[in-house]
Amino acid sequence: MRIVVAVLIFAALASVGLAMMRSLVGRTPHKPMDAPVAPPPDVRVVFWCENCGTELLLVRRGSEAAPRHCGESMNTREEVGRAER
Ligand SMILES: [Zn+2]
């Protein structure tokens, strides 16, 4: 009788554990990444933080969303270079 109770308890705990693992796996985002896009060669994209003044020069754009700094989205500034002669 003890063995039957032990097996039933094990089965109940195992099913609860597996259900928890499945729910964790189901929440993992499997969104495909967008292909990185480089800005045009004569355009420099600079992100700057309004709070602390940090500036980031963007070399390759991974998504359309601006990076975050000091807990807020950074501002975007595009600088068009002059054609060299
Ligand atoms: Zn900042």
Short mmCIF file of C-alpha atoms and ligand atoms in Angstrom, two decimals:
data_model
loop_
_atom_site.label_atom_id
_atom_site.label_comp_id
_atom_site.label_asym_id
_atom_site.label_seq_id
_atom_site.Cartn_x
_atom_site.Cartn_y
_atom_site.Cartn_z
CA MET A 1 0.00 0.00 0.00
CA ARG A 2 2.85 2.40 0.82
CA ILE A 3 4.40 1.84 -2.58
CA VAL A 4 1.14 2.70 -4.36
CA VAL A 5 0.81 5.96 -2.37
CA ALA A 6 4.44 6.81 -3.08
CA VAL A 7 3.97 6.23 -6.81
CA LEU A 8 0.79 8.36 -6.84
CA ILE A 9 2.54 11.22 -5.00
CA PHE A 10 5.51 10.98 -7.37
CA ALA A 11 3.19 11.08 -10.40
CA ALA A 12 1.32 14.11 -9.04
CA LEU A 13 4.54 16.02 -8.28
CA ALA A 14 6.06 15.10 -11.65
CA SER A 15 2.98 16.29 -13.56
CA VAL A 16 2.97 19.62 -11.67
CA GLY A 17 6.72 20.05 -12.33
CA LEU A 18 6.37 19.27 -16.02
CA ALA A 19 3.43 21.69 -16.35
CA MET A 20 5.53 24.45 -14.74
CA MET A 21 8.44 23.74 -17.09
CA ARG A 22 6.12 23.83 -20.11
CA SER A 23 4.67 27.19 -19.05
CA LEU A 24 8.17 28.64 -18.71
CA VAL A 25 9.16 27.39 -22.15
CA GLY A 26 5.93 28.75 -23.64
CA ARG A 27 6.71 32.28 -22.43
CA THR A 28 10.09 32.42 -24.11
CA PRO A 29 9.83 34.77 -27.07
CA HIS A 30 10.74 33.09 -30.32
CA LYS A 31 10.32 36.24 -32.40
CA PRO A 32 12.68 36.20 -35.37
CA MET A 33 15.22 39.00 -35.38
CA ASP A 34 15.03 41.57 -38.11
CA ALA A 35 18.01 41.67 -40.40
CA PRO A 36 20.44 44.42 -39.33
CA VAL A 37 20.27 47.46 -41.56
CA ALA A 38 23.22 49.77 -42.08
CA PRO A 39 22.34 53.45 -42.52
CA PRO A 40 23.28 55.07 -45.84
CA PRO A 41 27.04 55.77 -45.96
CA ASP A 42 26.62 59.57 -45.90
CA VAL A 43 24.23 59.54 -42.91
CA ARG A 44 25.43 59.23 -39.31
CA VAL A 45 22.74 58.21 -36.83
CA VAL A 46 23.46 59.48 -33.31
CA PHE A 47 21.39 58.63 -30.26
CA TRP A 48 21.64 60.97 -27.28
CA CYS A 49 20.33 60.79 -23.76
CA GLU A 50 18.39 63.80 -22.58
CA ASN A 51 19.14 63.07 -18.92
CA CYS A 52 22.91 62.63 -18.82
CA GLY A 53 24.11 63.75 -22.26
CA THR A 54 25.56 60.41 -23.38
CA GLU A 55 25.81 60.10 -27.17
CA LEU A 56 26.00 56.88 -29.16
CA LEU A 57 27.11 56.73 -32.79
CA LEU A 58 25.14 54.02 -34.56
CA VAL A 59 27.13 51.86 -36.95
CA ARG A 60 24.51 49.25 -37.74
CA ARG A 61 20.83 49.39 -36.97
CA GLY A 62 19.43 46.19 -35.42
CA SER A 63 15.85 47.42 -35.08
CA GLU A 64 13.79 50.55 -35.46
CA ALA A 65 13.53 50.99 -31.68
CA ALA A 66 15.89 53.51 -30.09
CA PRO A 67 18.21 52.18 -27.38
CA ARG A 68 17.46 53.09 -23.77
CA HIS A 69 19.64 55.03 -21.34
CA CYS A 70 18.86 56.28 -17.83
CA GLY A 71 15.65 54.26 -18.08
CA GLU A 72 14.25 56.15 -21.06
CA SER A 73 14.41 55.88 -24.84
CA MET A 74 17.23 57.91 -26.36
CA ASN A 75 16.61 60.71 -28.84
CA THR A 76 17.66 60.24 -32.47
CA ARG A 77 19.66 62.69 -34.56
CA GLU A 78 20.64 62.01 -38.17
CA GLU A 79 23.63 63.91 -39.49
CA VAL A 80 24.13 64.08 -43.24
CA GLY A 81 27.76 64.34 -44.22
CA ARG A 82 29.02 66.74 -46.88
CA ALA A 83 30.17 65.24 -50.15
CA GLU A 84 33.98 65.43 -50.38
CA ARG A 85 35.48 66.98 -53.47
ZN ZN B 1 21.61 58.68 -19.75
#
